[in-house]
Amino acid sequence: MSQTRETECPECSGQLNADGTETVCSRCGLVVDEYRIDHGPEWRSFADDEGQPERTGAPLTQSRHDRGLSTDIGRSTRIKGRKRRRLSRMRTQHNRAQISTKRERNQVYAFTEIRRLVGALELPRHVRESACSLFRSAQDADLLRGRSLEGFASATVYATCRVCSVSRTVGEVVDAAKATENEHRAAYRALNRELDVATGPIHPVEYVPRYASELDVCASVRRRAESYARDLRESGDATGRNPSGVAAACLYTAAHDTGAPLTQEAAAEVAGVTPVTVRNTYRLLQD
């Protein structure tokens, strides 16, 4: 199969016309060339990013029970009558066939709750993926028996935040979750005990920008509070203290030093701690 393009017919010297994948002589009808190579891109970009092309379908994700490999029967308003009802029945059967075991049904429910939590807490995508992967590990270790699925959903999100140093407190996660605090703590203890999740304490500096934004303090107060938080962490004085309370105390101290209007009650409320916690860390910073 030749890929050369000629300008004249080799038989009658007539003019050649390209019609689809064939080059045909307009005078005698001789098919001179048959060119079937598609010069279009062999990949599709699902993120509108030319630098990261995808050769196949959508990327795999841990936040789906089938990792995003299954297909869906779409909907169309142009289909009417009997065909539309038939497609509706096919869609129902297709959705039922996607979940064949109780394990997959639990994953669908838990992953839906994890995605909702991540959205409510405004967490990045990698937290969602890691939390779903941690839930799979807990399910493989048979930790879900007799425990709440909602509790494990919130516990995996909180544990992932601890591992990734994302500033979210237990109270914030529980308030946004469907699980109670007892269910959350029971699931979190099981994760730590059986899976040995590397959840270290979050640096108080991670809380400062978010609290500073909620308290509407200036940039100079935020920078000074971050400096106080680093000094406390490096000296070891923050060990054993609530990092959220330490961040609130550092903000209050920085505001007090610069003359900014900020009370201990306001700083404690945004951090979810008591004014006594803020006051104790403030005295430590003064000393």
PDB file of C-alpha atoms in Angstrom:
ATOM      1  CA  MET A   1       0.000   0.000   0.000  1.00  0.00           C
ATOM      2  CA  SER A   2       1.806   3.092  -1.218  1.00  0.00           C
ATOM      3  CA  GLN A   3       1.868   6.341   0.732  1.00  0.00           C
ATOM      4  CA  THR A   4       3.122   8.574  -2.162  1.00  0.00           C
ATOM      5  CA  ARG A   5       0.831  11.225  -3.566  1.00  0.00           C
ATOM      6  CA  GLU A   6       1.029  11.769  -7.355  1.00  0.00           C
ATOM      7  CA  THR A   7      -0.438  14.675  -9.325  1.00  0.00           C
ATOM      8  CA  GLU A   8      -1.259  12.825 -12.582  1.00  0.00           C
ATOM      9  CA  CYS A   9      -2.820   9.472 -13.380  1.00  0.00           C
ATOM     10  CA  PRO A  10      -0.150   6.982 -14.514  1.00  0.00           C
ATOM     11  CA  GLU A  11      -2.566   5.521 -17.096  1.00  0.00           C
ATOM     12  CA  CYS A  12      -4.185   8.500 -18.816  1.00  0.00           C
ATOM     13  CA  SER A  13      -2.392  11.512 -17.271  1.00  0.00           C
ATOM     14  CA  GLY A  14      -5.711  12.734 -15.931  1.00  0.00           C
ATOM     15  CA  GLN A  15      -6.222  14.819 -12.791  1.00  0.00           C
ATOM     16  CA  LEU A  16      -6.231  12.979  -9.476  1.00  0.00           C
ATOM     17  CA  ASN A  17      -8.793  13.714  -6.758  1.00  0.00           C
ATOM     18  CA  ALA A  18      -8.500  12.666  -3.110  1.00  0.00           C
ATOM     19  CA  ASP A  19     -11.827  11.247  -1.967  1.00  0.00           C
ATOM     20  CA  GLY A  20     -11.750  10.094   1.672  1.00  0.00           C
ATOM     21  CA  THR A  21      -9.014   7.480   1.956  1.00  0.00           C
ATOM     22  CA  GLU A  22      -8.677   6.935  -1.821  1.00  0.00           C
ATOM     23  CA  THR A  23      -6.982   8.901  -4.600  1.00  0.00           C
ATOM     24  CA  VAL A  24      -8.994   8.441  -7.823  1.00  0.00           C
ATOM     25  CA  CYS A  25      -8.416   9.587 -11.387  1.00  0.00           C
ATOM     26  CA  SER A  26     -11.214  11.917 -12.479  1.00  0.00           C
ATOM     27  CA  ARG A  27     -10.942  10.779 -16.126  1.00  0.00           C
ATOM     28  CA  CYS A  28     -10.631   6.969 -16.089  1.00  0.00           C
ATOM     29  CA  GLY A  29     -11.624   6.190 -12.490  1.00  0.00           C
ATOM     30  CA  LEU A  30      -8.386   4.392 -11.631  1.00  0.00           C
ATOM     31  CA  VAL A  31      -7.751   4.098  -7.883  1.00  0.00           C
ATOM     32  CA  VAL A  32      -4.155   5.256  -7.667  1.00  0.00           C
ATOM     33  CA  ASP A  33      -3.663   5.227  -3.902  1.00  0.00           C
ATOM     34  CA  GLU A  34      -5.460   4.015  -0.770  1.00  0.00           C
ATOM     35  CA  TYR A  35      -4.268   5.841   2.306  1.00  0.00           C
ATOM     36  CA  ARG A  36      -5.760   4.696   5.630  1.00  0.00           C
ATOM     37  CA  ILE A  37      -3.361   6.171   8.164  1.00  0.00           C
ATOM     38  CA  ASP A  38      -5.019   8.486  10.687  1.00  0.00           C
ATOM     39  CA  HIS A  39      -2.728  11.406  11.491  1.00  0.00           C
ATOM     40  CA  GLY A  40      -4.838  12.557  14.434  1.00  0.00           C
ATOM     41  CA  PRO A  41      -3.639  12.232  18.034  1.00  0.00           C
ATOM     42  CA  GLU A  42      -3.634   8.742  19.509  1.00  0.00           C
ATOM     43  CA  TRP A  43      -4.480  10.062  22.965  1.00  0.00           C
ATOM     44  CA  ARG A  44      -7.246  11.975  24.676  1.00  0.00           C
ATOM     45  CA  SER A  45      -6.733  14.691  27.282  1.00  0.00           C
ATOM     46  CA  PHE A  46      -9.277  14.462  30.121  1.00  0.00           C
ATOM     47  CA  ALA A  47      -7.781  17.346  32.109  1.00  0.00           C
ATOM     48  CA  ASP A  48      -7.377  19.813  29.207  1.00  0.00           C
ATOM     49  CA  ASP A  49      -3.644  19.489  29.678  1.00  0.00           C
ATOM     50  CA  GLU A  50      -1.522  18.842  26.611  1.00  0.00           C
ATOM     51  CA  GLY A  51       1.392  17.820  28.809  1.00  0.00           C
ATOM     52  CA  GLN A  52      -0.358  14.803  30.333  1.00  0.00           C
ATOM     53  CA  PRO A  53      -2.060  12.874  27.521  1.00  0.00           C
ATOM     54  CA  GLU A  54      -4.063   9.729  28.195  1.00  0.00           C
ATOM     55  CA  ARG A  55      -4.071   6.911  25.647  1.00  0.00           C
ATOM     56  CA  THR A  56      -7.202   5.241  26.971  1.00  0.00           C
ATOM     57  CA  GLY A  57     -10.132   6.177  29.177  1.00  0.00           C
ATOM     58  CA  ALA A  58     -10.364   8.173  32.354  1.00  0.00           C
ATOM     59  CA  PRO A  59      -7.569   7.705  34.931  1.00  0.00           C
ATOM     60  CA  LEU A  60      -7.871   5.084  37.656  1.00  0.00           C
ATOM     61  CA  THR A  61      -9.020   6.286  41.043  1.00  0.00           C
ATOM     62  CA  GLN A  62      -9.031   4.736  44.509  1.00  0.00           C
ATOM     63  CA  SER A  63     -12.266   6.536  45.408  1.00  0.00           C
ATOM     64  CA  ARG A  64     -14.414   4.094  43.385  1.00  0.00           C
ATOM     65  CA  HIS A  65     -15.037   0.493  44.336  1.00  0.00           C
ATOM     66  CA  ASP A  66     -14.093  -0.602  40.802  1.00  0.00           C
ATOM     67  CA  ARG A  67     -11.277   1.980  40.539  1.00  0.00           C
ATOM     68  CA  GLY A  68     -13.195   3.734  37.768  1.00  0.00           C
ATOM     69  CA  LEU A  69     -13.013   0.861  35.278  1.00  0.00           C
ATOM     70  CA  SER A  70     -16.767   0.312  34.862  1.00  0.00           C
ATOM     71  CA  THR A  71     -18.957   2.093  32.324  1.00  0.00           C
ATOM     72  CA  ASP A  72     -22.269   3.915  32.629  1.00  0.00           C
ATOM     73  CA  ILE A  73     -25.292   4.010  30.340  1.00  0.00           C
ATOM     74  CA  GLY A  74     -25.883   7.663  29.623  1.00  0.00           C
ATOM     75  CA  ARG A  75     -29.126   9.612  29.394  1.00  0.00           C
ATOM     76  CA  SER A  76     -30.550  11.490  26.435  1.00  0.00           C
ATOM     77  CA  THR A  77     -33.635  13.669  26.063  1.00  0.00           C
ATOM     78  CA  ARG A  78     -33.829  12.889  22.333  1.00  0.00           C
ATOM     79  CA  ILE A  79     -34.862   9.261  22.944  1.00  0.00           C
ATOM     80  CA  LYS A  80     -38.607   8.849  23.479  1.00  0.00           C
ATOM     81  CA  GLY A  81     -41.196   6.188  24.017  1.00  0.00           C
ATOM     82  CA  ARG A  82     -40.455   2.477  24.150  1.00  0.00           C
ATOM     83  CA  LYS A  83     -36.725   2.821  23.492  1.00  0.00           C
ATOM     84  CA  ARG A  84     -36.331   5.219  26.412  1.00  0.00           C
ATOM     85  CA  ARG A  85     -38.108   2.814  28.776  1.00  0.00           C
ATOM     86  CA  ARG A  86     -35.953  -0.057  27.547  1.00  0.00           C
ATOM     87  CA  LEU A  87     -32.773   1.951  28.182  1.00  0.00           C
ATOM     88  CA  SER A  88     -34.049   2.816  31.655  1.00  0.00           C
ATOM     89  CA  ARG A  89     -34.485  -0.884  32.470  1.00  0.00           C
ATOM     90  CA  MET A  90     -31.042  -1.630  31.046  1.00  0.00           C
ATOM     91  CA  ARG A  91     -29.537   1.128  33.186  1.00  0.00           C
ATOM     92  CA  THR A  92     -31.154  -0.304  36.320  1.00  0.00           C
ATOM     93  CA  GLN A  93     -29.873  -3.804  35.636  1.00  0.00           C
ATOM     94  CA  HIS A  94     -26.443  -2.447  34.752  1.00  0.00           C
ATOM     95  CA  ASN A  95     -26.185  -0.562  38.042  1.00  0.00           C
ATOM     96  CA  ARG A  96     -27.232  -3.650  39.993  1.00  0.00           C
ATOM     97  CA  ALA A  97     -24.654  -5.800  38.224  1.00  0.00           C
ATOM     98  CA  GLN A  98     -21.827  -3.408  39.161  1.00  0.00           C
ATOM     99  CA  ILE A  99     -22.183  -4.340  42.857  1.00  0.00           C
ATOM    100  CA  SER A 100     -22.145  -8.099  43.270  1.00  0.00           C
ATOM    101  CA  THR A 101     -20.909  -8.622  46.855  1.00  0.00           C
ATOM    102  CA  LYS A 102     -21.438  -7.133  50.293  1.00  0.00           C
ATOM    103  CA  ARG A 103     -17.794  -6.055  50.322  1.00  0.00           C
ATOM    104  CA  GLU A 104     -18.321  -3.914  47.228  1.00  0.00           C
ATOM    105  CA  ARG A 105     -21.563  -2.512  48.639  1.00  0.00           C
ATOM    106  CA  ASN A 106     -19.722  -1.410  51.798  1.00  0.00           C
ATOM    107  CA  GLN A 107     -17.015   0.179  49.675  1.00  0.00           C
ATOM    108  CA  VAL A 108     -19.562   2.120  47.620  1.00  0.00           C
ATOM    109  CA  TYR A 109     -21.211   3.481  50.762  1.00  0.00           C
ATOM    110  CA  ALA A 110     -17.932   4.301  52.554  1.00  0.00           C
ATOM    111  CA  PHE A 111     -16.287   5.895  49.512  1.00  0.00           C
ATOM    112  CA  THR A 112     -19.347   8.064  48.972  1.00  0.00           C
ATOM    113  CA  GLU A 113     -19.104   9.244  52.586  1.00  0.00           C
ATOM    114  CA  ILE A 114     -15.359   9.872  52.216  1.00  0.00           C
ATOM    115  CA  ARG A 115     -15.887  11.959  49.081  1.00  0.00           C
ATOM    116  CA  ARG A 116     -18.603  13.941  50.864  1.00  0.00           C
ATOM    117  CA  LEU A 117     -16.343  14.537  53.868  1.00  0.00           C
ATOM    118  CA  VAL A 118     -13.422  15.630  51.716  1.00  0.00           C
ATOM    119  CA  GLY A 119     -15.669  18.092  49.910  1.00  0.00           C
ATOM    120  CA  ALA A 120     -17.203  19.429  53.135  1.00  0.00           C
ATOM    121  CA  LEU A 121     -13.773  19.928  54.734  1.00  0.00           C
ATOM    122  CA  GLU A 122     -12.287  21.386  51.523  1.00  0.00           C
ATOM    123  CA  LEU A 123      -9.451  18.872  51.459  1.00  0.00           C
ATOM    124  CA  PRO A 124      -7.187  18.207  48.454  1.00  0.00           C
ATOM    125  CA  ARG A 125      -7.716  15.304  46.096  1.00  0.00           C
ATOM    126  CA  HIS A 126      -4.736  13.282  47.318  1.00  0.00           C
ATOM    127  CA  VAL A 127      -6.339  13.100  50.774  1.00  0.00           C
ATOM    128  CA  ARG A 128      -9.454  11.546  49.240  1.00  0.00           C
ATOM    129  CA  GLU A 129      -7.422   8.955  47.319  1.00  0.00           C
ATOM    130  CA  SER A 130      -5.273   8.046  50.342  1.00  0.00           C
ATOM    131  CA  ALA A 131      -8.299   7.812  52.654  1.00  0.00           C
ATOM    132  CA  CYS A 132     -10.061   5.397  50.279  1.00  0.00           C
ATOM    133  CA  SER A 133      -6.887   3.320  49.982  1.00  0.00           C
ATOM    134  CA  LEU A 134      -6.628   3.204  53.787  1.00  0.00           C
ATOM    135  CA  PHE A 135     -10.249   2.043  53.993  1.00  0.00           C
ATOM    136  CA  ARG A 136      -9.434  -0.817  51.604  1.00  0.00           C
ATOM    137  CA  SER A 137      -6.548  -1.819  53.873  1.00  0.00           C
ATOM    138  CA  ALA A 138      -8.833  -1.778  56.907  1.00  0.00           C
ATOM    139  CA  GLN A 139     -11.356  -3.916  55.039  1.00  0.00           C
ATOM    140  CA  ASP A 140      -8.650  -6.391  54.008  1.00  0.00           C
ATOM    141  CA  ALA A 141      -7.563  -6.635  57.655  1.00  0.00           C
ATOM    142  CA  ASP A 142     -11.182  -7.430  58.678  1.00  0.00           C
ATOM    143  CA  LEU A 143     -11.440  -4.396  60.950  1.00  0.00           C
ATOM    144  CA  LEU A 144     -14.969  -3.443  59.895  1.00  0.00           C
ATOM    145  CA  ARG A 145     -16.734  -6.315  61.597  1.00  0.00           C
ATOM    146  CA  GLY A 146     -19.018  -4.954  64.318  1.00  0.00           C
ATOM    147  CA  ARG A 147     -17.965  -1.351  63.710  1.00  0.00           C
ATOM    148  CA  SER A 148     -19.565   1.613  61.963  1.00  0.00           C
ATOM    149  CA  LEU A 149     -18.848   2.293  58.310  1.00  0.00           C
ATOM    150  CA  GLU A 150     -19.395   6.001  58.921  1.00  0.00           C
ATOM    151  CA  GLY A 151     -16.871   5.844  61.763  1.00  0.00           C
ATOM    152  CA  PHE A 152     -14.237   4.272  59.534  1.00  0.00           C
ATOM    153  CA  ALA A 153     -14.938   6.811  56.781  1.00  0.00           C
ATOM    154  CA  SER A 154     -14.296   9.719  59.154  1.00  0.00           C
ATOM    155  CA  ALA A 155     -11.358   7.938  60.835  1.00  0.00           C
ATOM    156  CA  THR A 156      -9.590   7.294  57.536  1.00  0.00           C
ATOM    157  CA  VAL A 157     -10.026  10.930  56.496  1.00  0.00           C
ATOM    158  CA  TYR A 158      -8.661  12.172  59.828  1.00  0.00           C
ATOM    159  CA  ALA A 159      -5.765   9.676  59.802  1.00  0.00           C
ATOM    160  CA  THR A 160      -4.846  10.722  56.262  1.00  0.00           C
ATOM    161  CA  CYS A 161      -4.871  14.366  57.328  1.00  0.00           C
ATOM    162  CA  ARG A 162      -2.476  13.481  60.138  1.00  0.00           C
ATOM    163  CA  VAL A 163      -0.170  11.571  57.790  1.00  0.00           C
ATOM    164  CA  CYS A 164      -0.198  14.308  55.137  1.00  0.00           C
ATOM    165  CA  SER A 165       0.147  17.141  57.711  1.00  0.00           C
ATOM    166  CA  VAL A 166      -3.172  18.712  56.719  1.00  0.00           C
ATOM    167  CA  SER A 167      -4.558  20.832  59.534  1.00  0.00           C
ATOM    168  CA  ARG A 168      -7.914  19.401  60.572  1.00  0.00           C
ATOM    169  CA  THR A 169      -8.974  18.664  64.144  1.00  0.00           C
ATOM    170  CA  VAL A 170     -11.036  15.745  65.426  1.00  0.00           C
ATOM    171  CA  GLY A 171     -13.902  18.110  66.179  1.00  0.00           C
ATOM    172  CA  GLU A 172     -13.963  19.493  62.640  1.00  0.00           C
ATOM    173  CA  VAL A 173     -14.015  16.016  61.102  1.00  0.00           C
ATOM    174  CA  VAL A 174     -16.681  14.678  63.480  1.00  0.00           C
ATOM    175  CA  ASP A 175     -18.891  17.741  62.979  1.00  0.00           C
ATOM    176  CA  ALA A 176     -18.898  17.173  59.218  1.00  0.00           C
ATOM    177  CA  ALA A 177     -19.236  13.365  59.456  1.00  0.00           C
ATOM    178  CA  LYS A 178     -22.301  11.197  59.927  1.00  0.00           C
ATOM    179  CA  ALA A 179     -20.505   9.209  62.628  1.00  0.00           C
ATOM    180  CA  THR A 180     -20.622  10.017  66.317  1.00  0.00           C
ATOM    181  CA  GLU A 181     -17.462  10.894  68.209  1.00  0.00           C
ATOM    182  CA  ASN A 182     -17.409   7.471  69.891  1.00  0.00           C
ATOM    183  CA  GLU A 183     -17.702   5.673  66.535  1.00  0.00           C
ATOM    184  CA  HIS A 184     -14.938   7.834  65.115  1.00  0.00           C
ATOM    185  CA  ARG A 185     -12.576   7.209  68.021  1.00  0.00           C
ATOM    186  CA  ALA A 186     -13.230   3.437  68.030  1.00  0.00           C
ATOM    187  CA  ALA A 187     -12.419   3.199  64.321  1.00  0.00           C
ATOM    188  CA  TYR A 188      -9.353   5.424  64.658  1.00  0.00           C
ATOM    189  CA  ARG A 189      -7.992   3.326  67.517  1.00  0.00           C
ATOM    190  CA  ALA A 190      -8.486   0.169  65.433  1.00  0.00           C
ATOM    191  CA  LEU A 191      -6.582   1.726  62.530  1.00  0.00           C
ATOM    192  CA  ASN A 192      -3.680   2.730  64.755  1.00  0.00           C
ATOM    193  CA  ARG A 193      -3.574  -0.602  66.566  1.00  0.00           C
ATOM    194  CA  GLU A 194      -3.889  -2.979  63.615  1.00  0.00           C
ATOM    195  CA  LEU A 195      -2.439  -1.057  60.674  1.00  0.00           C
ATOM    196  CA  ASP A 196       0.188   0.982  62.525  1.00  0.00           C
ATOM    197  CA  VAL A 197      -0.626   4.184  60.631  1.00  0.00           C
ATOM    198  CA  ALA A 198       2.222   6.683  60.845  1.00  0.00           C
ATOM    199  CA  THR A 199       0.166   9.548  62.255  1.00  0.00           C
ATOM    200  CA  GLY A 200       2.533  12.045  63.805  1.00  0.00           C
ATOM    201  CA  PRO A 201       1.499  15.316  65.453  1.00  0.00           C
ATOM    202  CA  ILE A 202       0.659  18.130  63.042  1.00  0.00           C
ATOM    203  CA  HIS A 203       2.942  21.148  63.214  1.00  0.00           C
ATOM    204  CA  PRO A 204       1.135  24.147  64.773  1.00  0.00           C
ATOM    205  CA  VAL A 205       2.296  26.265  61.835  1.00  0.00           C
ATOM    206  CA  GLU A 206      -0.118  24.328  59.592  1.00  0.00           C
ATOM    207  CA  TYR A 207      -3.085  25.753  61.523  1.00  0.00           C
ATOM    208  CA  VAL A 208      -1.926  29.375  61.618  1.00  0.00           C
ATOM    209  CA  PRO A 209      -2.831  30.537  58.049  1.00  0.00           C
ATOM    210  CA  ARG A 210      -6.366  29.109  58.228  1.00  0.00           C
ATOM    211  CA  TYR A 211      -7.054  30.542  61.685  1.00  0.00           C
ATOM    212  CA  ALA A 212      -5.550  33.881  60.676  1.00  0.00           C
ATOM    213  CA  SER A 213      -7.906  34.021  57.702  1.00  0.00           C
ATOM    214  CA  GLU A 214     -10.953  33.209  59.855  1.00  0.00           C
ATOM    215  CA  LEU A 215      -9.943  35.785  62.468  1.00  0.00           C
ATOM    216  CA  ASP A 216      -9.212  38.375  59.742  1.00  0.00           C
ATOM    217  CA  VAL A 217      -5.834  39.415  61.111  1.00  0.00           C
ATOM    218  CA  CYS A 218      -3.166  41.135  59.025  1.00  0.00           C
ATOM    219  CA  ALA A 219      -0.222  39.411  57.324  1.00  0.00           C
ATOM    220  CA  SER A 220       2.317  40.739  59.837  1.00  0.00           C
ATOM    221  CA  VAL A 221       0.431  39.102  62.716  1.00  0.00           C
ATOM    222  CA  ARG A 222       0.267  35.820  60.801  1.00  0.00           C
ATOM    223  CA  ARG A 223       4.004  35.836  60.073  1.00  0.00           C
ATOM    224  CA  ARG A 224       4.853  36.618  63.686  1.00  0.00           C
ATOM    225  CA  ALA A 225       2.527  33.825  64.888  1.00  0.00           C
ATOM    226  CA  GLU A 226       4.193  31.359  62.523  1.00  0.00           C
ATOM    227  CA  SER A 227       7.567  32.367  63.921  1.00  0.00           C
ATOM    228  CA  TYR A 228       6.324  31.788  67.492  1.00  0.00           C
ATOM    229  CA  ALA A 229       4.936  28.378  66.530  1.00  0.00           C
ATOM    230  CA  ARG A 230       8.266  27.313  64.982  1.00  0.00           C
ATOM    231  CA  ASP A 231      10.169  28.459  68.063  1.00  0.00           C
ATOM    232  CA  LEU A 232       7.879  26.468  70.362  1.00  0.00           C
ATOM    233  CA  ARG A 233       8.222  23.357  68.205  1.00  0.00           C
ATOM    234  CA  GLU A 234      12.027  23.613  67.978  1.00  0.00           C
ATOM    235  CA  SER A 235      12.446  24.205  71.707  1.00  0.00           C
ATOM    236  CA  GLY A 236      10.206  21.239  72.549  1.00  0.00           C
ATOM    237  CA  ASP A 237       7.768  23.357  74.562  1.00  0.00           C
ATOM    238  CA  ALA A 238       4.917  22.402  72.213  1.00  0.00           C
ATOM    239  CA  THR A 239       5.334  18.702  72.979  1.00  0.00           C
ATOM    240  CA  GLY A 240       2.208  17.272  74.583  1.00  0.00           C
ATOM    241  CA  ARG A 241       0.118  20.322  73.775  1.00  0.00           C
ATOM    242  CA  ASN A 242      -2.795  20.548  71.372  1.00  0.00           C
ATOM    243  CA  PRO A 243      -1.274  21.932  68.121  1.00  0.00           C
ATOM    244  CA  SER A 244      -4.523  23.685  67.338  1.00  0.00           C
ATOM    245  CA  GLY A 245      -4.463  25.426  70.723  1.00  0.00           C
ATOM    246  CA  VAL A 246      -0.782  26.304  70.270  1.00  0.00           C
ATOM    247  CA  ALA A 247      -1.561  27.940  66.916  1.00  0.00           C
ATOM    248  CA  ALA A 248      -4.412  29.954  68.472  1.00  0.00           C
ATOM    249  CA  ALA A 249      -2.170  31.074  71.338  1.00  0.00           C
ATOM    250  CA  CYS A 250       0.573  32.113  68.910  1.00  0.00           C
ATOM    251  CA  LEU A 251      -1.933  34.207  66.975  1.00  0.00           C
ATOM    252  CA  TYR A 252      -3.211  35.840  70.149  1.00  0.00           C
ATOM    253  CA  THR A 253       0.341  36.560  71.325  1.00  0.00           C
ATOM    254  CA  ALA A 254       1.328  38.034  67.953  1.00  0.00           C
ATOM    255  CA  ALA A 255      -1.798  40.213  67.919  1.00  0.00           C
ATOM    256  CA  HIS A 256      -1.128  41.359  71.488  1.00  0.00           C
ATOM    257  CA  ASP A 257       2.473  42.266  70.626  1.00  0.00           C
ATOM    258  CA  THR A 258       1.468  44.294  67.573  1.00  0.00           C
ATOM    259  CA  GLY A 259      -1.561  45.922  69.144  1.00  0.00           C
ATOM    260  CA  ALA A 260      -4.091  44.156  66.906  1.00  0.00           C
ATOM    261  CA  PRO A 261      -7.599  43.685  68.362  1.00  0.00           C
ATOM    262  CA  LEU A 262      -7.912  39.965  69.174  1.00  0.00           C
ATOM    263  CA  THR A 263      -9.283  38.411  72.352  1.00  0.00           C
ATOM    264  CA  GLN A 264      -8.427  35.066  73.907  1.00  0.00           C
ATOM    265  CA  GLU A 265     -12.058  33.984  73.553  1.00  0.00           C
ATOM    266  CA  ALA A 266     -12.069  34.648  69.781  1.00  0.00           C
ATOM    267  CA  ALA A 267      -8.783  32.782  69.268  1.00  0.00           C
ATOM    268  CA  ALA A 268      -9.975  29.849  71.383  1.00  0.00           C
ATOM    269  CA  GLU A 269     -13.327  29.648  69.586  1.00  0.00           C
ATOM    270  CA  VAL A 270     -11.812  29.416  66.103  1.00  0.00           C
ATOM    271  CA  ALA A 271      -9.445  26.663  67.277  1.00  0.00           C
ATOM    272  CA  GLY A 272     -12.090  24.704  69.148  1.00  0.00           C
ATOM    273  CA  VAL A 273     -10.257  24.932  72.516  1.00  0.00           C
ATOM    274  CA  THR A 274     -10.897  26.697  75.794  1.00  0.00           C
ATOM    275  CA  PRO A 275      -9.537  30.161  76.651  1.00  0.00           C
ATOM    276  CA  VAL A 276      -7.525  28.499  79.443  1.00  0.00           C
ATOM    277  CA  THR A 277      -5.560  26.525  76.826  1.00  0.00           C
ATOM    278  CA  VAL A 278      -4.761  29.730  74.941  1.00  0.00           C
ATOM    279  CA  ARG A 279      -3.835  31.517  78.163  1.00  0.00           C
ATOM    280  CA  ASN A 280      -1.420  28.811  79.305  1.00  0.00           C
ATOM    281  CA  THR A 281       0.500  28.819  76.015  1.00  0.00           C
ATOM    282  CA  TYR A 282       0.465  32.620  76.003  1.00  0.00           C
ATOM    283  CA  ARG A 283       2.139  32.651  79.428  1.00  0.00           C
ATOM    284  CA  LEU A 284       4.719  30.158  78.148  1.00  0.00           C
ATOM    285  CA  LEU A 285       5.538  32.457  75.243  1.00  0.00           C
ATOM    286  CA  GLN A 286       5.816  35.455  77.564  1.00  0.00           C
ATOM    287  CA  ASP A 287       8.243  33.578  79.793  1.00  0.00           C
TER     288      ASP A 287
END
